[in-house]
Coordinates of C-alpha atoms in Angstrom, one line a residue:
Chain A
M185 CA -0.3 0.1 -0.1
E186 CA 2.9 2.1 0.9
A187 CA 4.3 2.1 -2.8
L188 CA 1.2 2.5 -3.9
I189 CA 0.0 6.1 -2.3
A190 CA 3.9 7.5 -2.5
L191 CA 2.5 7.0 -6.3
V192 CA -0.3 8.8 -6.2
I193 CA 1.5 11.3 -4.2
G194 CA 4.2 11.2 -6.7
V195 CA 1.9 12.0 -9.8
L196 CA -0.3 14.5 -8.0
T197 CA 2.5 16.5 -7.3
A198 CA 3.9 16.2 -11.2
S199 CA 0.5 17.0 -12.6
G200 CA 0.7 19.9 -9.8
V201 CA 4.0 21.1 -10.7
F202 CA 3.9 21.0 -14.7
L203 CA 0.1 22.7 -14.3
A204 CA 0.9 25.2 -12.0
L205 CA 3.6 26.5 -14.8
R206 CA 1.6 26.8 -17.4
G207 CA 0.4 30.3 -18.6
Q208 CA -3.2 30.7 -18.2
T209 CA -4.9 31.0 -14.8
F210 CA -7.3 28.1 -14.8
P211 CA -4.4 25.6 -15.1
V212 CA -2.5 26.9 -12.5
V213 CA -5.6 27.3 -10.1
L214 CA -6.2 23.2 -10.5
G215 CA -2.4 22.7 -10.0
L216 CA -2.6 24.1 -6.4
T217 CA -5.5 21.9 -6.4
F218 CA -3.5 19.1 -7.3
L219 CA -0.8 20.3 -5.2
S220 CA -2.9 20.6 -2.0
Y221 CA -4.0 16.8 -2.7
A222 CA -1.1 15.6 -2.5
V223 CA 0.7 17.4 0.4
N224 CA -2.6 16.8 2.4
L225 CA -2.2 13.1 1.6
F226 CA 1.7 13.1 2.3
L227 CA 0.8 15.1 5.6
F228 CA -2.4 12.1 6.4
V229 CA 0.3 9.1 5.2
M230 CA 2.9 11.2 8.0
G231 CA 1.0 9.4 10.6
R232 CA 2.0 6.0 9.3
L233 CA -0.6 4.1 7.4
A234 CA -2.4 1.9 9.3
I235 CA -6.1 -0.1 8.4
G236 CA -9.4 -0.2 11.3
V237 CA -7.1 0.9 14.3
P238 CA -8.4 3.6 16.5
P239 CA -6.9 6.9 16.5
V240 CA -7.2 7.5 20.6
I241 CA -5.6 5.3 23.4
S242 CA -8.5 2.7 24.2
D243 CA -8.1 -1.0 25.7
A244 CA -7.4 -1.9 22.0
A245 CA -3.9 -2.4 22.1
A246 CA -2.7 -0.8 18.9
Y247 CA -3.8 2.6 18.2
T248 CA -2.7 5.3 15.2
D249 CA -1.4 8.5 15.3
P250 CA -4.3 11.1 15.2
L251 CA -2.0 13.8 15.5
P252 CA -1.5 14.3 11.5
Q253 CA -5.0 13.9 11.3
A254 CA -5.6 16.7 13.1
L255 CA -2.8 18.7 11.2
V256 CA -4.2 17.5 7.6
L257 CA -7.8 19.1 8.4
T258 CA -6.4 22.2 9.2
A259 CA -4.1 22.4 6.0
I260 CA -7.6 20.8 4.0
V261 CA -9.2 23.9 5.8
I262 CA -6.5 26.1 4.8
S263 CA -6.2 25.0 0.9
F264 CA -9.6 25.2 0.3
G265 CA -10.2 29.2 1.4
M266 CA -7.4 29.7 -0.2
T267 CA -8.4 27.9 -3.9
A268 CA -11.8 29.5 -2.9
F269 CA -9.5 32.6 -2.7
V270 CA -7.3 32.1 -6.1
I271 CA -10.5 31.3 -7.8
V272 CA -12.4 34.9 -7.1
L273 CA -9.1 36.5 -7.8
A274 CA -8.3 34.4 -11.1
L275 CA -11.9 35.7 -12.6
K276 CA -11.3 39.4 -11.2
A277 CA -7.7 39.1 -12.8
R278 CA -9.5 37.7 -16.2
A279 CA -12.0 40.7 -15.8
E280 CA -9.5 43.6 -15.0
L281 CA -6.7 42.5 -17.7
G282 CA -9.3 41.5 -20.7
N283 CA -7.4 37.7 -21.0
D284 CA -6.5 35.1 -18.3
H285 CA -2.7 35.0 -19.1
V286 CA -0.9 34.9 -15.9
D287 CA 0.7 37.8 -17.1
G288 CA -2.0 39.5 -18.5
M289 CA -0.7 39.3 -22.1
H290 CA -2.8 41.9 -24.5
S291 CA -2.5 40.9 -27.9
D292 CA -3.5 37.5 -29.5
E293 CA -0.7 35.8 -30.0
D294 CA 0.7 36.7 -26.3
A295 CA -2.5 35.0 -24.9
A296 CA -2.1 32.0 -27.4
R297 CA 1.1 31.5 -25.7
Chain B
M107 CA 3.8 35.4 37.9
N108 CA 0.0 35.7 38.5
G109 CA -3.3 37.6 36.7
L110 CA -2.7 39.8 33.8
A111 CA 1.4 39.1 33.6
M112 CA 1.0 35.3 33.1
H113 CA -0.9 36.2 30.3
L114 CA 1.6 38.5 28.4
P115 CA 2.3 36.2 25.8
I116 CA -1.1 35.4 24.4
L117 CA -2.2 39.2 24.4
P118 CA -0.4 41.0 21.3
V119 CA -2.0 37.5 19.5
L120 CA -5.5 38.0 20.9
L121 CA -6.0 41.5 21.3
P122 CA -6.1 42.4 16.7
L123 CA -7.8 38.8 16.6
V124 CA -10.5 40.3 18.6
A125 CA -10.2 43.4 17.5
G126 CA -10.4 42.0 13.6
I127 CA -13.7 40.1 14.4
V128 CA -15.3 43.0 16.6
L129 CA -14.7 45.1 13.7
L130 CA -16.1 42.8 11.2
T131 CA -19.3 42.9 13.2
L132 CA -19.4 46.6 12.8
R133 CA -19.1 47.4 9.4
S134 CA -22.3 49.6 9.4
A135 CA -20.9 51.5 12.5
P136 CA -19.1 54.7 11.8
L137 CA -16.5 55.6 10.3
A138 CA -15.1 57.2 13.3
A139 CA -15.6 54.5 15.2
Q140 CA -14.0 52.0 13.1
R141 CA -11.0 54.0 12.5
G142 CA -11.2 54.2 16.5
I143 CA -11.0 50.3 17.6
S144 CA -8.3 49.8 14.3
L145 CA -6.2 52.3 16.1
A146 CA -6.4 52.0 19.7
A147 CA -6.0 48.3 19.2
T148 CA -2.9 49.2 17.1
A149 CA -1.7 51.9 19.6
A150 CA -2.1 49.2 22.3
L151 CA 0.3 46.6 20.7
V152 CA 3.0 49.0 21.7
P153 CA 2.4 48.8 25.6
L154 CA 2.3 45.6 25.2
A155 CA 5.5 45.3 22.7
L156 CA 7.5 47.1 25.7
A157 CA 5.9 44.6 28.3
L158 CA 7.3 41.4 26.8
L159 CA 10.8 43.6 26.0
A160 CA 10.9 44.8 29.7
T161 CA 10.3 41.0 30.8
A162 CA 12.4 39.2 28.2
S163 CA 15.0 41.7 28.6
D164 CA 16.8 40.3 31.5
G165 CA 16.9 36.5 29.6
T166 CA 13.5 35.1 30.5
Q167 CA 12.1 33.2 28.7
L168 CA 8.5 33.5 29.1
V169 CA 6.5 30.3 27.6
Y170 CA 2.7 30.3 27.4
K171 CA 1.3 26.5 27.4
L172 CA -2.2 27.0 25.4
G173 CA -4.4 25.2 27.5
N174 CA -2.3 24.5 29.8
W175 CA -0.6 21.3 28.5
D176 CA 2.8 20.6 28.9
A177 CA 5.0 21.1 25.9
P178 CA 5.4 19.3 23.5
Y179 CA 1.9 17.4 23.7
G180 CA 0.4 21.3 24.2
I181 CA 1.2 24.3 21.7
V182 CA 3.5 26.8 23.0
L183 CA 3.6 30.6 22.8
V184 CA 7.4 31.5 23.9
A185 CA 8.6 35.4 24.1
D186 CA 12.4 35.5 24.2
R187 CA 14.1 38.4 23.6
L188 CA 13.8 37.9 19.8
A189 CA 10.2 37.4 19.4
A190 CA 9.7 40.6 22.2
W191 CA 12.4 42.7 19.6
M192 CA 10.2 41.5 16.4
L193 CA 7.3 42.7 18.3
M194 CA 8.3 45.9 19.2
A195 CA 9.2 46.3 15.6
T196 CA 6.1 45.3 14.2
A197 CA 3.7 47.2 16.6
L198 CA 5.7 50.3 15.3
V199 CA 5.9 49.9 11.9
A200 CA 2.3 49.1 12.1
L201 CA 1.0 52.4 14.1
F202 CA 2.4 54.7 11.8
A203 CA 1.0 53.2 8.6
L204 CA -2.3 53.1 10.3
L205 CA -1.3 56.8 11.1
H206 CA -1.3 57.1 7.2
A207 CA -4.5 55.2 6.0
L208 CA -6.4 57.0 8.2
R209 CA -6.2 60.0 5.9
G210 CA -8.0 57.7 3.1
D211 CA -6.3 54.9 1.9
D212 CA -8.9 52.9 4.0
V213 CA -11.8 53.8 2.5
K214 CA -10.9 53.0 -0.9
G215 CA -12.1 49.7 -0.6
R216 CA -14.3 47.8 2.0
H217 CA -12.6 45.9 5.4
F218 CA -9.5 47.5 5.3
H219 CA -9.2 47.5 9.1
V220 CA -10.4 44.1 9.5
L221 CA -7.8 42.7 7.3
Y222 CA -4.9 45.3 8.9
Q223 CA -5.9 43.2 12.1
L224 CA -6.0 40.5 10.8
Q225 CA -2.6 41.3 9.5
L226 CA -1.2 42.0 12.5
F227 CA -2.7 38.6 14.7
G228 CA -0.8 36.7 11.8
L229 CA 2.6 38.8 12.3
N230 CA 2.3 38.3 16.1
G231 CA 1.2 34.9 16.2
A232 CA 4.4 33.9 13.8
F233 CA 6.8 35.6 16.2
L234 CA 5.5 34.3 19.5
T235 CA 5.0 30.5 18.4
G236 CA 7.3 27.7 19.7
D237 CA 5.5 25.0 17.4
L238 CA 6.6 24.5 13.4
F239 CA 2.9 23.6 12.3
N240 CA 1.9 26.6 14.4
L241 CA 4.4 28.9 12.6
F242 CA 2.9 27.5 9.2
V243 CA -0.8 28.3 10.4
F244 CA -0.2 32.1 11.6
F245 CA 1.8 32.6 8.3
E246 CA -1.2 31.5 6.1
I247 CA -3.4 33.9 8.7
L248 CA -0.8 37.0 7.6
L249 CA -0.8 35.6 4.0
L250 CA -4.2 35.6 3.5
A251 CA -4.9 39.0 5.5
S252 CA -1.9 40.3 3.7
Y253 CA -3.8 39.2 -0.4
G254 CA -6.4 41.6 0.7
L255 CA -4.7 44.4 1.7
L256 CA -2.5 43.9 -1.1
L257 CA -5.5 44.1 -3.5
H258 CA -7.0 46.6 -1.6
G259 CA -8.8 49.3 -3.5
G260 CA -8.1 47.6 -7.0
G261 CA -6.8 48.2 -10.5
R262 CA -5.5 46.3 -13.0
L263 CA -1.7 46.9 -12.0
R264 CA -2.3 45.6 -8.4
V265 CA -4.7 42.7 -9.6
K266 CA -1.8 41.6 -12.1
A267 CA 0.6 41.8 -9.3
G268 CA -1.7 40.3 -6.6
L269 CA -1.9 37.1 -8.8
H270 CA 1.5 36.5 -8.8
F271 CA 2.5 36.9 -4.7
V272 CA -0.7 34.6 -4.6
V273 CA 0.3 31.8 -6.4
I274 CA 3.5 32.3 -5.4
N275 CA 2.8 32.1 -1.8
L276 CA 0.6 29.2 -2.4
V277 CA 3.2 26.5 -3.7
G278 CA 5.5 28.5 -0.9
S279 CA 2.7 27.4 1.9
T280 CA 2.3 23.6 -0.2
L281 CA 6.4 23.3 0.6
F282 CA 6.2 24.0 4.4
L283 CA 3.5 21.5 4.1
F284 CA 5.9 18.9 2.7
A285 CA 8.6 20.2 5.0
V286 CA 7.0 20.0 8.0
G287 CA 5.4 16.4 7.3
T288 CA 8.7 14.7 6.6
L289 CA 10.2 16.1 9.9
Y290 CA 7.0 15.3 11.7
G291 CA 7.3 11.5 9.7
V292 CA 11.0 11.5 11.2
T293 CA 10.8 12.8 14.6
G294 CA 7.5 12.4 15.2
T295 CA 7.0 16.1 16.6
L296 CA 6.3 19.7 15.7
N297 CA 7.4 21.6 18.9
M298 CA 10.6 23.8 17.9
A299 CA 12.5 22.5 21.3
D300 CA 11.4 19.0 21.0
L301 CA 12.2 19.0 17.2
A302 CA 15.7 20.5 17.9
V303 CA 15.9 17.7 20.6
K304 CA 14.8 14.9 18.0
L305 CA 16.8 16.3 15.1
A306 CA 20.5 16.3 17.2
R307 CA 19.8 12.9 17.6
T308 CA 19.0 11.8 13.9
V309 CA 20.2 8.6 13.1
P310 CA 22.2 8.4 10.0
E311 CA 18.9 6.5 7.5
N312 CA 17.3 9.4 8.2
L313 CA 20.2 12.1 7.5
A314 CA 19.3 12.7 4.3
L315 CA 15.4 13.0 4.5
V316 CA 15.9 15.5 7.9
E317 CA 18.4 17.6 5.5
A318 CA 16.4 17.5 2.7
A319 CA 13.4 18.7 5.1
G320 CA 15.4 21.4 6.5
L321 CA 16.4 22.9 3.3
L322 CA 12.8 22.7 1.5
L323 CA 11.7 24.9 4.8
F324 CA 14.7 26.9 3.8
G325 CA 13.3 27.6 0.3
V326 CA 10.3 28.8 1.8
F327 CA 11.6 30.9 4.4
A328 CA 14.0 32.8 1.5
L329 CA 10.5 32.7 -0.3
K330 CA 9.4 34.9 2.2
A331 CA 12.1 36.5 2.7
A332 CA 12.7 37.5 -0.9
L333 CA 16.0 35.8 -0.9
L334 CA 17.6 35.4 -4.5
P335 CA 16.0 33.9 -7.1
L336 CA 13.3 33.8 -5.3
H337 CA 13.1 37.4 -5.0
L338 CA 10.9 37.8 -8.5
W339 CA 7.5 38.3 -6.8
L340 CA 8.6 41.6 -4.5
P341 CA 9.2 45.0 -6.8
A342 CA 5.6 44.5 -8.4
A343 CA 3.7 43.3 -5.4
Y344 CA 5.0 46.1 -3.3
A345 CA 5.3 49.0 -5.7
H346 CA 1.8 48.5 -6.7
T347 CA -0.3 48.4 -3.4
S348 CA -1.4 50.9 -1.6
A349 CA 1.3 53.0 0.5
P350 CA 0.3 52.2 3.8
V351 CA -0.4 48.5 3.2
A352 CA 3.1 48.7 1.4
A353 CA 4.8 50.0 5.2
L354 CA 3.8 47.3 6.7
F355 CA 4.6 44.8 4.2
A356 CA 8.7 46.3 5.5
I357 CA 7.7 44.2 8.3
M358 CA 6.9 40.9 6.1
T359 CA 10.4 40.0 4.6
K360 CA 11.4 40.2 8.1
V361 CA 9.6 36.9 9.0
G362 CA 11.1 35.1 6.5
A363 CA 14.6 36.3 8.1
Y364 CA 13.2 35.8 11.8
S365 CA 12.5 32.6 10.6
I366 CA 15.4 31.3 9.2
L367 CA 17.0 33.1 12.1
R368 CA 14.8 30.8 14.4
V369 CA 14.9 27.6 12.9
Y370 CA 18.3 27.6 12.1
S371 CA 19.8 28.9 15.2
L372 CA 17.4 26.8 17.3
M373 CA 16.9 23.6 15.4
F374 CA 20.1 23.3 12.8
G375 CA 22.3 25.6 14.7
A376 CA 25.9 24.5 15.9
D377 CA 24.7 21.6 18.5
A378 CA 22.6 20.0 16.4
G379 CA 24.9 17.1 16.2
A380 CA 24.8 15.4 12.4
V381 CA 22.5 18.1 10.9
A382 CA 24.4 21.3 12.9
N383 CA 25.2 24.2 10.5
L384 CA 23.1 23.0 7.3
L385 CA 22.8 26.4 6.3
A386 CA 26.6 27.4 6.7
D387 CA 27.1 26.7 3.0
W388 CA 23.9 28.7 1.2
L389 CA 23.3 31.2 3.6
M390 CA 26.0 34.0 3.3
P391 CA 26.3 33.4 -1.0
L392 CA 22.6 34.0 -1.6
A393 CA 22.9 36.6 0.9
L394 CA 25.5 38.9 -1.0
V395 CA 24.2 38.2 -4.4
T396 CA 20.5 39.7 -3.1
L397 CA 22.1 42.2 -2.0
V398 CA 24.0 43.4 -5.3
A399 CA 20.9 42.2 -7.6
G400 CA 18.8 44.5 -5.3
M401 CA 20.6 47.5 -5.2
L402 CA 21.3 47.0 -9.3
G403 CA 17.2 46.5 -9.6
A404 CA 16.7 50.1 -7.4
V405 CA 19.5 51.8 -9.9
A406 CA 17.5 50.4 -13.0
A407 CA 14.4 51.5 -11.6
T408 CA 12.1 53.5 -13.2
A409 CA 10.0 54.8 -10.4
L410 CA 10.4 55.7 -6.9
R411 CA 8.5 52.7 -5.3
Q412 CA 9.9 50.4 -7.4
Q413 CA 13.2 52.0 -5.9
I414 CA 12.0 51.5 -2.7
A415 CA 11.0 47.7 -3.3
Y416 CA 14.1 46.8 -4.7
L417 CA 16.2 48.6 -1.5
V418 CA 13.7 46.1 0.2
I419 CA 15.7 43.2 -1.2
A420 CA 18.6 44.6 -0.8
S421 CA 18.4 45.1 2.9
V422 CA 16.6 41.4 3.3
G423 CA 20.7 40.6 1.6
T424 CA 22.3 42.8 4.1
L425 CA 20.1 41.2 7.2
L426 CA 21.0 38.0 5.7
A427 CA 25.0 37.8 5.5
A428 CA 24.3 39.6 8.8
F429 CA 22.6 36.5 10.3
A430 CA 24.9 34.4 8.2
L431 CA 28.1 35.2 9.9
D432 CA 26.7 33.3 12.8
S433 CA 28.3 34.8 15.4
V434 CA 27.3 37.2 18.4
D435 CA 28.6 39.7 16.7
G436 CA 26.9 39.3 13.4
L437 CA 23.6 38.5 14.8
A438 CA 23.8 41.8 16.9
A439 CA 24.5 43.8 13.9
G440 CA 21.6 42.0 12.5
L441 CA 19.2 42.6 15.0
Y442 CA 20.1 46.0 14.9
Y443 CA 19.8 46.7 11.6
L444 CA 16.1 44.9 11.4
P445 CA 14.2 47.6 13.0
H446 CA 16.3 50.4 11.5
T447 CA 15.8 49.0 8.0
T448 CA 11.7 48.2 8.8
L449 CA 11.6 52.1 10.2
A450 CA 13.4 53.2 7.1
T451 CA 11.6 51.5 4.4
A452 CA 8.4 51.9 5.8
A453 CA 9.0 55.5 6.0
M454 CA 9.9 56.1 2.3
F455 CA 7.2 54.0 1.0
L456 CA 4.7 56.5 2.9
L457 CA 7.1 59.5 1.9
A458 CA 6.8 58.2 -1.7
D459 CA 2.9 58.5 -1.2
P460 CA 2.1 62.4 -0.8
I461 CA 5.2 62.6 -3.9
G462 CA 3.7 61.0 -5.9
R463 CA 0.4 63.1 -5.4
A464 CA 1.8 66.4 -5.5
R465 CA 3.7 65.3 -8.9
G466 CA -0.1 65.3 -10.4
E467 CA -0.3 62.5 -13.4
R468 CA 3.7 61.7 -13.2
A469 CA 3.0 59.9 -9.9
D470 CA 6.3 58.8 -8.8
R471 CA 7.7 57.8 -12.6
F472 CA 10.8 59.3 -12.4
E473 CA 10.4 61.4 -15.3
P474 CA 11.1 65.5 -14.9
G475 CA 7.8 66.8 -13.5
P476 CA 6.5 70.4 -12.7
A477 CA 8.0 71.9 -9.6
M478 CA 5.9 70.2 -6.4
P479 CA 4.0 72.0 -4.0
G480 CA 5.5 71.3 -0.5
A481 CA 9.1 70.4 -1.7
P482 CA 11.2 71.6 1.0
I483 CA 9.2 69.6 4.0
L484 CA 9.0 66.3 1.3
G485 CA 12.2 67.0 0.1
G486 CA 14.3 67.4 3.5
L487 CA 12.1 64.0 4.7
F488 CA 13.1 62.3 1.7
F489 CA 16.5 62.9 2.1
A490 CA 16.6 61.9 5.7
A491 CA 15.1 58.5 4.8
A492 CA 17.5 58.4 2.1
I493 CA 20.5 59.1 3.9
A494 CA 19.1 56.4 6.4
M495 CA 18.4 53.3 3.8
A496 CA 21.5 54.2 1.6
G497 CA 23.6 53.6 5.8
L498 CA 25.4 57.0 5.7
P499 CA 26.4 58.8 9.3
P500 CA 24.8 60.0 11.2
L501 CA 22.0 57.7 10.6
S502 CA 21.0 54.3 11.8
G503 CA 21.7 52.4 8.9
F504 CA 25.3 53.5 9.3
L505 CA 26.1 52.0 12.5
G506 CA 24.0 49.1 11.4
K507 CA 26.4 48.6 8.5
F508 CA 29.2 49.4 10.9
M509 CA 28.6 46.7 13.2
L510 CA 28.2 44.0 10.3
L511 CA 31.6 45.7 9.1
R512 CA 33.3 44.9 12.3
A513 CA 31.7 41.5 12.8
A514 CA 32.8 40.1 9.1
L515 CA 36.6 41.0 10.7
E516 CA 36.7 37.4 11.5
S517 CA 34.8 35.7 9.3
P518 CA 36.4 33.5 6.4
W519 CA 34.0 36.0 4.3
L520 CA 35.8 38.6 5.2
T521 CA 36.7 39.9 1.5
W522 CA 33.5 38.7 -0.2
L523 CA 31.1 40.8 2.6
W524 CA 33.1 44.0 2.5
S525 CA 33.4 44.4 -0.9
A526 CA 29.7 43.7 -1.2
V527 CA 28.2 45.6 1.5
L528 CA 30.7 48.6 0.8
A529 CA 30.2 48.7 -3.4
T530 CA 26.3 48.2 -2.7
G531 CA 26.4 51.7 -0.6
L532 CA 27.9 53.5 -3.2
I533 CA 25.5 52.1 -5.4
G534 CA 22.9 52.9 -3.1
V535 CA 24.3 56.6 -2.7
I536 CA 24.0 57.0 -6.6
A537 CA 20.6 55.5 -7.0
L538 CA 19.2 57.7 -4.4
A539 CA 20.9 60.9 -5.1
R540 CA 20.0 60.5 -8.8
S541 CA 16.0 59.8 -7.8
G542 CA 16.2 62.4 -5.1
S543 CA 17.6 64.9 -8.0
L544 CA 15.4 64.5 -10.4
L545 CA 12.1 64.2 -8.4
F546 CA 12.8 67.1 -6.3
Y547 CA 15.2 69.6 -9.0
R548 CA 14.6 69.3 -12.3
T549 CA 11.8 70.8 -12.4
H550 CA 9.6 73.2 -14.7
S551 CA 6.8 75.8 -13.6
T552 CA 3.7 74.9 -14.6
T553 CA 0.4 76.3 -14.6
E554 CA -0.8 72.6 -13.4
K555 CA -2.5 72.6 -10.4
L556 CA -1.0 70.5 -7.8
P557 CA -2.5 69.8 -4.1
A558 CA -0.2 70.5 -1.8
P559 CA 0.1 68.1 0.7
G560 CA -1.1 68.8 4.1
T561 CA 0.6 68.0 7.6
A562 CA -1.2 64.4 7.8
D563 CA 0.2 63.1 4.1
W564 CA 4.2 63.3 6.1
L565 CA 3.3 63.4 9.9
P566 CA 4.0 59.3 10.0
A567 CA 6.6 59.1 7.9
A568 CA 8.9 62.0 9.8
G569 CA 7.4 60.0 13.0
L570 CA 9.4 56.9 11.6
L571 CA 12.5 58.9 11.0
L572 CA 12.1 60.4 14.5
L573 CA 12.5 56.9 15.8
G574 CA 15.0 55.7 13.2
F575 CA 16.9 58.5 15.3
G576 CA 15.6 57.1 18.4
L577 CA 17.7 54.1 17.2
V578 CA 21.2 56.5 17.2
L579 CA 20.4 58.1 20.1
W580 CA 19.7 54.9 22.2
A581 CA 22.6 52.9 20.3
G582 CA 24.1 51.9 23.5
P583 CA 21.1 50.4 24.8
V584 CA 19.7 48.9 21.7
S585 CA 23.0 47.0 20.5
D586 CA 23.0 45.9 23.8
Y587 CA 20.0 44.6 24.0
A588 CA 20.9 43.2 20.2
T589 CA 24.0 41.4 21.6
A590 CA 21.9 39.3 24.7
T591 CA 19.5 38.3 21.9
A592 CA 22.0 36.9 19.5
A593 CA 23.7 35.2 22.9
Q594 CA 20.7 34.0 23.5
L595 CA 20.1 32.9 20.5
L596 CA 23.4 30.7 19.9
E597 CA 22.4 29.3 23.3
P598 CA 19.7 27.3 22.5
Q599 CA 19.9 25.0 25.5
A600 CA 18.6 27.3 27.7
Y601 CA 15.2 27.6 24.8
I602 CA 14.8 23.8 24.9
D603 CA 15.4 23.7 28.8
A604 CA 12.6 26.7 29.7
V605 CA 10.1 25.5 26.8
L606 CA 10.2 21.6 27.7
G607 CA 10.8 22.0 31.7
G608 CA 14.0 20.5 31.4
R609 CA 12.9 17.0 30.9
P610 CA 14.9 15.1 28.3

């Protein structure tokens, strides 16, 4: 399972980096979202992978580390808020700059790049 | 300790948060009431910071356990000399920037005061926290507020610069989380003091992971501090935002510098065993290159605010060069230079605003324009601020640079540091002299009706410059405090004992 999760995180990060480097705001926002998915998953598995064990110390002998779950919850909330903000900002930039290029290009060839 | 004194470290964090929330509920209240609350909450940070300075000045490291949970299980705030020093600088800059904003910038958009208070909440929290994940959370708070403030008032260039600023900082936040996650995965803790203990005992097979996380963290802090080559977001963002926001942002790059100092003196310092002195090979060359690039940018700038933004980058280079010396004298020079450069840059940004307005449609671009009304007072203040920023005697920039040069005498970097600092000092003088003479002397008479600056336009900037002059008048006590702070930072064991209560 570790290899699978590692692969997922790797693919998400790679797609995120690729998309974040694109010229239009929409792929950039998607890329940032992928990056935050990747990091959330990464934070979560830092508490080590375990199946069917409670995150609290109880009568059961085994328990899983609850702290990464708290951390990832915080990170999800923050990245969710940030994504909402950056989408609104991208829309505002589209309205103010007249196109969706991250540098606000004006001519059509510039925008097509 | 009892009563209020016990809760002193949390007050600078709680006060702006509460003020921000109160202001949010008072959206429809009269403007004067909103301004009054915002101003009172900001002004109250100054005595709070003074009280913390007084407590910390005898070497006490005040540890505040939230919910009374012992570290490392609970979250702690730590008010030591460095934190109190940063809080003081923040409180002063914030107060004067807000005074400037009250003359009209705060009504150009909505929620200025709410965002301003939340920005202070994030800044103060970042300086006080003793937990790496909380540092991330406070970073996010101050960034989210700064996005709002940066875009406040709107406008095409502001939106464009803001988009870059937001996207690059979101990538930075992601990298921060990756670094934090890796450190947690290896050590099982995020309390900075506990991390320092655990990292010193890193087993060899985890060494590469810890070093990767440590350097990733450095990348994030370098991005916040605008260290080369991660500085490209800064000039546009700072040059296009409103004057009070740019002045407040003078402290934002210092948050990155503070984090570098805190994390790498505590967790990766000389006592950190296998991961000791992680940054030793990186920080000094990057800082010097940043200094040179910032100054060259200042010479090439085509507008005053852009020039100041490049001077911010140069000052980050100077500051981190001082921190990179990693000696008591070097850190002390940096800690003396830090409030100086924050105050001087903020004053410059506040001055650029009335100068730009007094020049009509040319704004602050470097092109000959009509003789501006109020040139004697604006020019005089610009002259004083320029002397401070360029590091000429008798103002505080000179003392800071002098301390830095003296501290470098024993360093293997002596030649590089001296040549970079002295050469960029000269370039800085040339750049500022050129812009000053162009703005104030190369003028022609005009029939254009230009607005004369009122007292409220330049008074906050003058106040900041006066505070900077205070740094010279009381240079003895200030540099003693900076030296004591540096000594405290280089003895991380005391911090660890204070937080963990002496337990292993």
